[in-house]
Short mmCIF file of N, CA and C in Angstrom, two decimals:
data_model
loop_
_atom_site.label_atom_id
_atom_site.label_comp_id
_atom_site.label_asym_id
_atom_site.label_seq_id
_atom_site.Cartn_x
_atom_site.Cartn_y
_atom_site.Cartn_z
N GLY A 1 136.60 86.20 -3.88
CA GLY A 1 136.64 84.77 -4.09
C GLY A 1 135.95 84.54 -5.48
N SER A 2 136.30 83.74 -6.18
CA SER A 2 135.60 83.54 -7.43
C SER A 2 134.25 82.81 -7.20
N CYS A 3 133.38 83.23 -8.36
CA CYS A 3 131.98 82.66 -8.10
C CYS A 3 131.61 82.29 -9.67
N SER A 4 132.48 82.09 -10.43
CA SER A 4 132.08 81.73 -11.91
C SER A 4 131.61 80.30 -12.07
N ASP A 5 131.84 79.45 -11.08
CA ASP A 5 131.39 78.15 -11.25
C ASP A 5 129.95 78.06 -10.50
N LEU A 6 129.35 79.07 -10.02
CA LEU A 6 128.08 78.93 -9.25
C LEU A 6 126.99 79.17 -10.14
N ASP A 7 125.67 78.79 -9.85
CA ASP A 7 124.44 78.94 -10.69
C ASP A 7 123.63 79.99 -9.98
N PHE A 8 123.48 81.16 -10.50
CA PHE A 8 122.72 82.16 -9.88
C PHE A 8 121.38 82.38 -10.38
N GLU A 9 120.85 81.27 -10.99
CA GLU A 9 119.42 81.28 -11.41
C GLU A 9 118.46 81.33 -10.37
N GLY A 10 117.46 82.18 -10.25
CA GLY A 10 116.85 82.39 -9.23
C GLY A 10 117.02 83.12 -8.11
N VAL A 11 118.43 83.63 -7.80
CA VAL A 11 118.87 84.32 -6.78
C VAL A 11 117.92 85.62 -6.57
N THR A 12 117.63 85.71 -5.32
CA THR A 12 116.90 86.92 -4.86
C THR A 12 117.73 87.90 -4.24
N ASP A 13 118.75 87.21 -3.51
CA ASP A 13 119.56 88.38 -2.58
C ASP A 13 121.00 87.70 -2.50
N VAL A 14 122.04 88.69 -2.54
CA VAL A 14 123.29 88.36 -2.30
C VAL A 14 123.79 89.17 -1.16
N VAL A 15 124.52 88.81 -0.18
CA VAL A 15 124.99 89.62 0.94
C VAL A 15 126.46 88.97 1.17
N GLY A 16 127.28 90.07 1.60
CA GLY A 16 128.46 89.81 1.96
C GLY A 16 128.96 90.19 3.31
N THR A 17 129.91 89.55 3.80
CA THR A 17 130.54 90.03 5.28
C THR A 17 131.21 91.35 4.88
N LYS A 18 131.34 92.01 6.03
CA LYS A 18 131.76 93.50 6.08
C LYS A 18 133.36 93.35 6.44
N ASN A 19 133.95 92.35 6.17
CA ASN A 19 135.46 92.20 6.77
C ASN A 19 136.48 93.11 5.87
N ASN A 20 137.18 94.00 6.46
CA ASN A 20 138.19 94.67 5.89
C ASN A 20 139.63 94.18 6.48
N GLU A 21 139.64 93.06 6.91
CA GLU A 21 141.00 92.41 7.22
C GLU A 21 141.36 91.21 6.38
N GLY A 22 140.66 91.08 5.10
CA GLY A 22 141.04 90.27 4.12
C GLY A 22 140.09 89.16 4.44
N GLY A 23 140.06 88.17 3.31
CA GLY A 23 139.01 87.09 3.71
C GLY A 23 137.71 87.65 3.21
N GLY A 24 136.61 87.29 3.81
CA GLY A 24 135.24 87.76 3.50
C GLY A 24 134.68 86.49 3.01
N ALA A 25 133.20 86.67 2.93
CA ALA A 25 132.47 85.63 2.34
C ALA A 25 131.35 86.35 1.70
N PHE A 26 130.38 85.39 1.06
CA PHE A 26 129.20 85.80 0.45
C PHE A 26 128.14 84.85 0.44
N VAL A 27 126.70 85.15 0.51
CA VAL A 27 125.60 84.23 0.43
C VAL A 27 124.99 84.62 -0.69
N ALA A 28 124.40 83.72 -1.49
CA ALA A 28 123.54 83.96 -2.52
C ALA A 28 122.25 83.10 -2.08
N LEU A 29 121.15 83.93 -2.02
CA LEU A 29 120.00 83.40 -1.40
C LEU A 29 118.76 83.20 -2.60
N ASN A 30 118.28 82.14 -2.64
CA ASN A 30 117.10 81.86 -3.46
C ASN A 30 115.92 81.55 -2.71
N LYS A 31 115.16 82.68 -2.47
CA LYS A 31 113.88 82.46 -1.30
C LYS A 31 112.89 81.53 -1.83
N ASN A 32 112.70 81.72 -3.01
CA ASN A 32 111.69 81.00 -3.62
C ASN A 32 111.98 79.46 -3.61
N ALA A 33 113.20 78.93 -3.87
CA ALA A 33 113.53 77.37 -3.70
C ALA A 33 114.05 77.04 -2.35
N GLY A 34 114.22 77.99 -1.36
CA GLY A 34 114.63 77.77 -0.02
C GLY A 34 116.16 77.20 -0.07
N LYS A 35 116.91 77.89 -0.95
CA LYS A 35 118.32 77.20 -1.08
C LYS A 35 119.18 78.45 -1.04
N ALA A 36 120.61 78.11 -0.59
CA ALA A 36 121.49 79.32 -0.80
C ALA A 36 123.02 78.64 -0.96
N GLN A 37 123.65 79.49 -1.72
CA GLN A 37 125.14 79.16 -1.98
C GLN A 37 125.99 80.14 -1.26
N CYS A 38 126.99 79.73 -0.75
CA CYS A 38 128.07 80.29 0.06
C CYS A 38 129.56 80.07 -0.53
N TRP A 39 130.04 81.25 -0.57
CA TRP A 39 131.54 81.23 -1.04
C TRP A 39 132.53 82.19 -0.41
N GLY A 40 133.74 81.95 -0.41
CA GLY A 40 134.69 82.82 0.11
C GLY A 40 135.23 82.12 1.33
N ASP A 41 135.98 82.85 2.08
CA ASP A 41 136.73 82.34 3.32
C ASP A 41 135.57 81.63 4.20
N SER A 42 135.93 80.45 4.31
CA SER A 42 135.00 79.32 5.08
C SER A 42 134.94 79.90 6.55
N ARG A 43 136.00 80.57 7.16
CA ARG A 43 135.94 80.91 8.61
C ARG A 43 134.85 82.13 8.68
N ASP A 44 134.68 82.67 7.70
CA ASP A 44 133.65 84.19 7.85
C ASP A 44 132.26 83.68 7.24
N GLY A 45 132.13 82.40 7.11
CA GLY A 45 130.85 82.13 6.54
C GLY A 45 130.65 81.54 5.07
N GLY A 46 131.81 81.39 4.42
CA GLY A 46 131.70 81.02 3.03
C GLY A 46 131.39 79.52 2.72
N SER A 47 130.97 78.83 3.70
CA SER A 47 130.55 77.41 3.62
C SER A 47 129.44 77.31 4.45
N CYS A 48 128.23 76.90 3.90
CA CYS A 48 126.92 76.62 4.40
C CYS A 48 126.09 75.58 3.91
N SER A 49 126.78 74.48 3.42
CA SER A 49 126.31 73.63 2.71
C SER A 49 125.33 72.62 3.66
N ASP A 50 125.66 72.66 5.14
CA ASP A 50 125.02 72.18 5.92
C ASP A 50 123.68 72.56 6.65
N LEU A 51 123.42 74.04 6.33
CA LEU A 51 122.35 74.54 6.69
C LEU A 51 121.00 74.53 5.78
N ASP A 52 119.84 74.69 6.58
CA ASP A 52 118.65 74.73 5.74
C ASP A 52 118.12 76.11 5.56
N PHE A 53 117.94 76.51 4.35
CA PHE A 53 117.45 77.73 3.93
C PHE A 53 115.91 77.89 3.71
N ASP A 54 115.25 76.61 3.75
CA ASP A 54 113.88 76.74 3.57
C ASP A 54 113.01 77.74 4.34
N GLY A 55 112.37 78.52 3.86
CA GLY A 55 111.54 79.80 4.56
C GLY A 55 112.20 80.85 4.91
N VAL A 56 113.59 80.95 4.73
CA VAL A 56 114.46 82.20 5.16
C VAL A 56 113.92 83.28 4.12
N THR A 57 113.66 84.19 4.96
CA THR A 57 113.12 85.62 4.36
C THR A 57 114.23 86.65 4.11
N ASP A 58 115.25 86.72 5.07
CA ASP A 58 116.29 87.54 4.89
C ASP A 58 117.70 87.05 5.34
N VAL A 59 118.52 87.69 4.83
CA VAL A 59 120.20 87.19 5.29
C VAL A 59 120.80 88.55 5.56
N TYR A 60 121.64 88.73 6.72
CA TYR A 60 122.15 89.87 7.31
C TYR A 60 123.77 89.49 7.57
N SER A 61 124.45 90.45 7.93
CA SER A 61 125.98 89.97 8.07
C SER A 61 126.55 91.17 9.03
N THR A 62 127.73 90.52 9.63
CA THR A 62 128.53 91.40 10.37
C THR A 62 129.94 91.21 9.80
N SER A 63 131.08 91.63 10.29
CA SER A 63 132.38 91.40 9.53
C SER A 63 132.75 89.99 9.24
N PHE A 64 132.39 89.17 10.03
CA PHE A 64 132.59 87.73 10.02
C PHE A 64 131.59 86.71 10.13
N LEU A 65 130.20 87.26 10.08
CA LEU A 65 129.27 86.25 10.49
C LEU A 65 128.10 86.50 9.89
N PHE A 66 127.14 85.51 9.41
CA PHE A 66 125.84 85.61 8.75
C PHE A 66 124.67 85.25 9.78
N MET A 67 123.56 85.65 9.37
CA MET A 67 122.42 85.46 9.98
C MET A 67 121.20 85.28 9.00
N ALA A 68 120.64 84.07 8.99
CA ALA A 68 119.75 83.85 8.09
C ALA A 68 118.34 83.72 8.87
N LEU A 69 117.25 84.52 8.63
CA LEU A 69 116.34 84.50 9.39
C LEU A 69 114.80 84.33 8.69
N ASN A 70 114.16 83.59 9.30
CA ASN A 70 112.65 83.28 8.89
C ASN A 70 111.62 84.19 9.61
N LYS A 71 111.31 85.23 9.18
CA LYS A 71 110.58 86.23 10.00
C LYS A 71 109.12 85.47 10.14
N ASN A 72 108.71 84.59 9.36
CA ASN A 72 107.44 84.12 9.65
C ASN A 72 107.31 83.06 10.77
N THR A 73 108.28 82.34 11.10
CA THR A 73 108.65 81.55 12.22
C THR A 73 109.38 82.13 13.36
N GLY A 74 110.14 82.95 13.05
CA GLY A 74 111.04 83.56 14.27
C GLY A 74 112.10 82.75 14.63
N LYS A 75 112.60 81.80 13.64
CA LYS A 75 113.84 81.08 13.77
C LYS A 75 114.83 81.76 12.95
N ALA A 76 116.06 81.50 13.44
CA ALA A 76 117.26 81.98 12.71
C ALA A 76 118.47 81.06 12.81
N GLN A 77 119.35 81.21 11.90
CA GLN A 77 120.79 80.23 11.99
C GLN A 77 121.65 81.46 11.81
N CYS A 78 122.69 81.42 12.52
CA CYS A 78 124.16 82.27 12.39
C CYS A 78 125.27 81.21 12.14
N TRP A 79 126.00 81.74 11.18
CA TRP A 79 127.28 80.93 10.96
C TRP A 79 128.55 81.86 10.53
N GLY A 80 129.57 81.37 10.70
CA GLY A 80 130.78 82.20 10.38
C GLY A 80 131.84 82.07 11.60
N ARG A 81 132.46 83.26 11.85
CA ARG A 81 133.48 83.14 13.01
C ARG A 81 132.56 83.37 14.35
N SER A 82 132.20 82.52 15.21
CA SER A 82 131.44 82.50 16.27
C SER A 82 132.02 83.45 17.37
N LYS A 83 133.23 83.48 17.40
CA LYS A 83 133.83 84.37 18.40
C LYS A 83 133.54 85.90 18.13
N ALA A 84 133.26 86.23 16.72
CA ALA A 84 132.92 87.36 16.31
C ALA A 84 131.74 87.98 16.57
N ALA A 85 130.57 87.23 16.81
CA ALA A 85 129.33 87.68 17.07
C ALA A 85 128.46 86.65 17.68
N GLY A 86 129.13 85.28 17.98
CA GLY A 86 128.26 84.58 18.71
C GLY A 86 127.18 83.89 18.02
N SER A 87 126.56 82.74 18.66
CA SER A 87 125.38 82.04 18.24
C SER A 87 123.88 82.88 18.47
N CYS A 88 123.22 82.38 17.58
CA CYS A 88 121.68 83.19 17.68
C CYS A 88 120.66 81.85 18.16
N SER A 89 121.19 80.71 18.06
CA SER A 89 120.20 79.58 18.13
C SER A 89 119.34 79.54 19.24
N ASP A 90 119.70 80.10 20.27
CA ASP A 90 118.73 80.36 21.50
C ASP A 90 117.71 81.51 21.54
N LEU A 91 117.92 82.33 20.64
CA LEU A 91 117.14 83.63 20.57
C LEU A 91 115.79 83.26 19.92
N ASP A 92 114.71 84.05 20.23
CA ASP A 92 113.53 84.01 19.45
C ASP A 92 113.34 85.18 18.92
N PHE A 93 113.18 85.12 17.44
CA PHE A 93 112.95 86.27 16.68
C PHE A 93 111.50 86.57 16.35
N ALA A 94 110.53 86.09 17.20
CA ALA A 94 109.15 86.16 16.74
C ALA A 94 108.87 87.83 16.85
N GLY A 95 108.02 88.26 15.76
CA GLY A 95 107.78 89.55 15.83
C GLY A 95 108.91 90.62 15.58
N VAL A 96 110.00 90.27 15.08
CA VAL A 96 111.14 90.91 14.69
C VAL A 96 110.75 91.73 13.24
N THR A 97 110.70 92.94 13.37
CA THR A 97 110.82 93.88 12.06
C THR A 97 111.93 94.29 11.41
N ASP A 98 112.95 94.45 12.03
CA ASP A 98 114.22 94.85 11.48
C ASP A 98 115.47 94.32 12.26
N VAL A 99 116.46 94.02 11.45
CA VAL A 99 117.82 93.54 12.08
C VAL A 99 118.76 94.45 11.77
N TYR A 100 119.73 94.77 12.38
CA TYR A 100 120.95 95.91 12.34
C TYR A 100 122.14 94.93 12.42
N SER A 101 123.08 95.55 11.92
CA SER A 101 124.52 95.03 12.30
C SER A 101 125.66 96.04 12.26
N ASN A 102 126.70 95.62 13.04
CA ASN A 102 128.17 96.55 12.85
C ASN A 102 129.16 95.38 12.63
N GLY A 103 130.39 95.67 13.03
CA GLY A 103 131.31 94.68 12.81
C GLY A 103 131.37 93.40 13.60
N TYR A 104 130.90 93.56 14.71
CA TYR A 104 130.77 92.34 15.60
C TYR A 104 129.46 92.17 16.35
N ALA A 105 128.34 92.66 16.18
CA ALA A 105 127.13 92.44 16.72
C ALA A 105 125.90 92.63 15.99
N PHE A 106 124.97 92.13 16.32
CA PHE A 106 123.73 92.20 15.56
C PHE A 106 122.63 92.80 16.55
N MET A 107 121.67 93.61 16.23
CA MET A 107 120.34 93.84 17.11
C MET A 107 119.27 93.62 16.18
N ALA A 108 118.24 92.75 16.78
CA ALA A 108 116.85 92.53 16.15
C ALA A 108 115.86 93.18 17.19
N LEU A 109 115.04 94.12 16.29
CA LEU A 109 113.96 94.92 16.76
C LEU A 109 112.76 94.59 16.33
N SER A 110 111.74 94.77 17.30
CA SER A 110 110.23 94.60 17.07
C SER A 110 109.86 96.03 17.24
N LYS A 111 109.74 96.86 16.10
CA LYS A 111 109.31 98.27 16.33
C LYS A 111 107.77 98.20 16.68
N ASN A 112 107.07 97.25 16.74
CA ASN A 112 105.65 97.11 17.07
C ASN A 112 105.52 97.17 18.66
N ASN A 113 106.24 96.61 19.39
CA ASN A 113 106.47 96.55 20.96
C ASN A 113 107.66 97.23 21.62
N GLY A 114 108.69 97.49 20.90
CA GLY A 114 109.75 98.25 21.36
C GLY A 114 110.68 97.20 21.94
N LYS A 115 110.59 96.09 21.69
CA LYS A 115 111.52 95.15 22.22
C LYS A 115 112.70 94.65 21.28
N ALA A 116 113.89 94.45 21.92
CA ALA A 116 115.09 94.29 21.16
C ALA A 116 115.86 93.17 21.76
N GLN A 117 116.66 92.44 20.88
CA GLN A 117 117.66 91.49 21.19
C GLN A 117 118.94 91.97 20.65
N CYS A 118 120.15 91.87 21.49
CA CYS A 118 121.36 92.32 20.92
C CYS A 118 122.21 91.05 21.34
N TRP A 119 123.16 90.68 20.34
CA TRP A 119 123.99 89.46 20.62
C TRP A 119 125.39 89.96 19.75
N GLY A 120 126.48 89.07 20.30
CA GLY A 120 127.74 89.34 19.63
C GLY A 120 128.51 89.87 20.84
N SER A 121 129.51 90.52 20.25
CA SER A 121 130.66 91.18 21.13
C SER A 121 129.96 92.28 22.03
N SER A 122 129.96 92.07 23.40
CA SER A 122 129.37 93.02 24.17
C SER A 122 130.27 94.45 24.00
N TRP A 123 131.32 94.49 23.85
CA TRP A 123 132.03 95.73 23.45
C TRP A 123 131.58 96.29 22.07
N SER A 124 130.89 95.84 21.37
CA SER A 124 130.51 96.50 19.92
C SER A 124 128.98 96.44 19.90
N GLY A 125 128.37 96.48 21.05
CA GLY A 125 126.88 96.76 21.12
C GLY A 125 126.13 95.30 21.39
N GLY A 126 126.88 94.26 21.50
CA GLY A 126 126.07 92.89 21.55
C GLY A 126 125.37 92.68 22.81
N SER A 127 125.05 93.73 23.66
CA SER A 127 124.37 93.77 24.96
C SER A 127 123.49 95.02 24.98
N CYS A 128 122.18 94.78 25.03
CA CYS A 128 121.30 95.96 25.11
C CYS A 128 119.97 95.78 25.89
N SER A 129 120.26 94.76 26.66
CA SER A 129 119.00 94.55 27.62
C SER A 129 118.66 95.50 28.58
N ASP A 130 119.60 96.34 29.01
CA ASP A 130 119.25 97.64 29.99
C ASP A 130 118.86 98.80 29.47
N LEU A 131 118.44 98.74 27.84
CA LEU A 131 117.84 99.90 27.16
C LEU A 131 116.67 99.74 26.66
N ASP A 132 115.91 100.84 26.50
CA ASP A 132 114.28 100.96 26.25
C ASP A 132 114.30 101.16 24.73
N PHE A 133 113.66 100.41 23.89
CA PHE A 133 113.48 100.83 22.53
C PHE A 133 112.02 101.07 22.17
N GLU A 134 111.11 101.59 23.15
CA GLU A 134 109.81 101.97 22.89
C GLU A 134 109.91 103.17 21.87
N GLY A 135 109.18 103.14 20.77
CA GLY A 135 109.19 104.31 19.97
C GLY A 135 110.42 104.58 19.05
N VAL A 136 111.42 103.64 18.99
CA VAL A 136 112.56 103.82 18.09
C VAL A 136 112.00 103.82 16.71
N THR A 137 112.60 104.85 15.97
CA THR A 137 112.18 104.94 14.51
C THR A 137 113.38 104.55 13.59
N ASP A 138 114.39 104.74 14.07
CA ASP A 138 115.59 104.50 13.20
C ASP A 138 116.98 103.83 14.12
N VAL A 139 117.36 103.01 13.54
CA VAL A 139 118.75 102.40 14.15
C VAL A 139 119.81 102.47 13.09
N VAL A 140 121.04 102.73 13.52
CA VAL A 140 122.22 102.77 12.75
C VAL A 140 123.42 101.90 13.50
N GLY A 141 123.98 100.84 12.76
CA GLY A 141 125.02 100.28 13.28
C GLY A 141 126.23 100.70 12.51
N THR A 142 127.49 101.08 12.95
CA THR A 142 128.55 101.55 12.53
C THR A 142 129.60 100.49 12.74
N LYS A 143 130.81 100.53 11.73
CA LYS A 143 131.90 99.67 12.12
C LYS A 143 133.10 100.53 12.02
N ASN A 144 133.87 100.21 12.89
CA ASN A 144 135.14 101.01 12.88
C ASN A 144 136.15 100.25 12.09
N ASN A 145 137.35 100.96 11.88
CA ASN A 145 138.43 100.31 11.11
C ASN A 145 139.08 99.04 11.76
N GLU A 146 138.93 98.94 13.13
CA GLU A 146 139.48 97.74 13.81
C GLU A 146 138.45 96.68 13.82
N GLY A 147 137.27 96.88 13.32
CA GLY A 147 136.44 95.83 13.31
C GLY A 147 135.18 95.98 14.44
N GLY A 148 135.31 96.60 15.06
CA GLY A 148 134.28 96.82 16.33
C GLY A 148 133.19 97.57 15.79
N GLY A 149 132.40 97.98 16.69
CA GLY A 149 131.16 98.78 16.05
C GLY A 149 130.38 99.44 17.40
N ALA A 150 129.33 100.23 16.87
CA ALA A 150 128.49 100.76 17.78
C ALA A 150 127.06 101.04 17.26
N PHE A 151 126.04 101.20 18.09
CA PHE A 151 124.76 101.34 17.52
C PHE A 151 124.03 102.64 17.94
N VAL A 152 123.34 103.29 17.31
CA VAL A 152 122.66 104.50 17.83
C VAL A 152 121.00 104.12 17.52
N ALA A 153 120.23 104.17 18.33
CA ALA A 153 118.57 104.02 18.21
C ALA A 153 118.25 105.20 18.46
N LEU A 154 117.27 105.87 17.36
CA LEU A 154 116.82 107.10 17.31
C LEU A 154 115.09 107.03 17.40
N ASN A 155 114.83 107.93 18.36
CA ASN A 155 113.23 108.09 18.44
C ASN A 155 113.03 109.38 18.10
N LYS A 156 112.62 109.70 16.62
CA LYS A 156 112.52 110.92 16.21
C LYS A 156 111.19 111.64 16.77
N ASN A 157 110.21 111.07 17.24
CA ASN A 157 108.96 111.81 17.80
C ASN A 157 109.48 112.26 18.98
N ALA A 158 110.27 111.76 19.87
CA ALA A 158 110.34 112.17 21.12
C ALA A 158 111.88 112.88 21.12
N GLY A 159 112.50 112.89 20.11
CA GLY A 159 113.86 113.82 19.94
C GLY A 159 114.76 112.99 20.79
N LYS A 160 114.97 111.90 21.06
CA LYS A 160 115.90 111.24 21.82
C LYS A 160 116.50 110.18 21.13
N ALA A 161 117.72 109.94 21.61
CA ALA A 161 118.68 108.84 21.12
C ALA A 161 119.38 108.02 22.26
N GLN A 162 119.74 106.84 21.81
CA GLN A 162 120.44 105.92 22.76
C GLN A 162 121.66 105.24 22.02
N CYS A 163 122.83 105.42 22.52
CA CYS A 163 123.97 105.05 21.99
C CYS A 163 124.74 103.82 22.70
N TRP A 164 125.01 102.88 22.13
CA TRP A 164 125.70 101.79 22.80
C TRP A 164 126.97 101.02 21.94
N GLY A 165 127.79 100.42 22.75
CA GLY A 165 128.86 99.80 21.84
C GLY A 165 130.34 100.48 21.83
N ASP A 166 131.38 100.32 21.05
CA ASP A 166 132.70 100.73 20.85
C ASP A 166 132.56 102.22 20.44
N SER A 167 132.87 103.23 21.17
CA SER A 167 132.78 104.41 20.85
C SER A 167 134.30 105.22 20.30
N ARG A 168 135.15 104.27 19.95
CA ARG A 168 136.63 104.66 19.69
C ARG A 168 136.38 105.50 18.22
#
């Protein structure tokens, strides 16, 4: 999508969806002004004029969805194709230190207490409530060519890992 008519003055971050099926969208965030511009396929999050970016500290993406997080308040907004990774409005992100994503799911981790929340497509790792993340040092989210994905959570100190999601 064309961005030649957008103003990038003060932009601190640019994030794009990871869509390999055509389409796709982008977000240009100005953290200092609390504003963002979105463009591209509106189904994939290319329209965000009705969202409030005041206090947003980070923006993350899957293949078809964005998440704007305020780590200071623990509040987040998700937009794009909701069927691809669902809503995050009911989740509490207080204490989250890291967010990971793959094709259709997100994982929000607090390395301080080993707590995590996963949402999105359960077959792509959007469900992780039965896993223990105590001591996790690294997480990797992968995306396969069909748009799914999986996660690996590694505890380097214990020499253990947990894997969940689509293993195709």
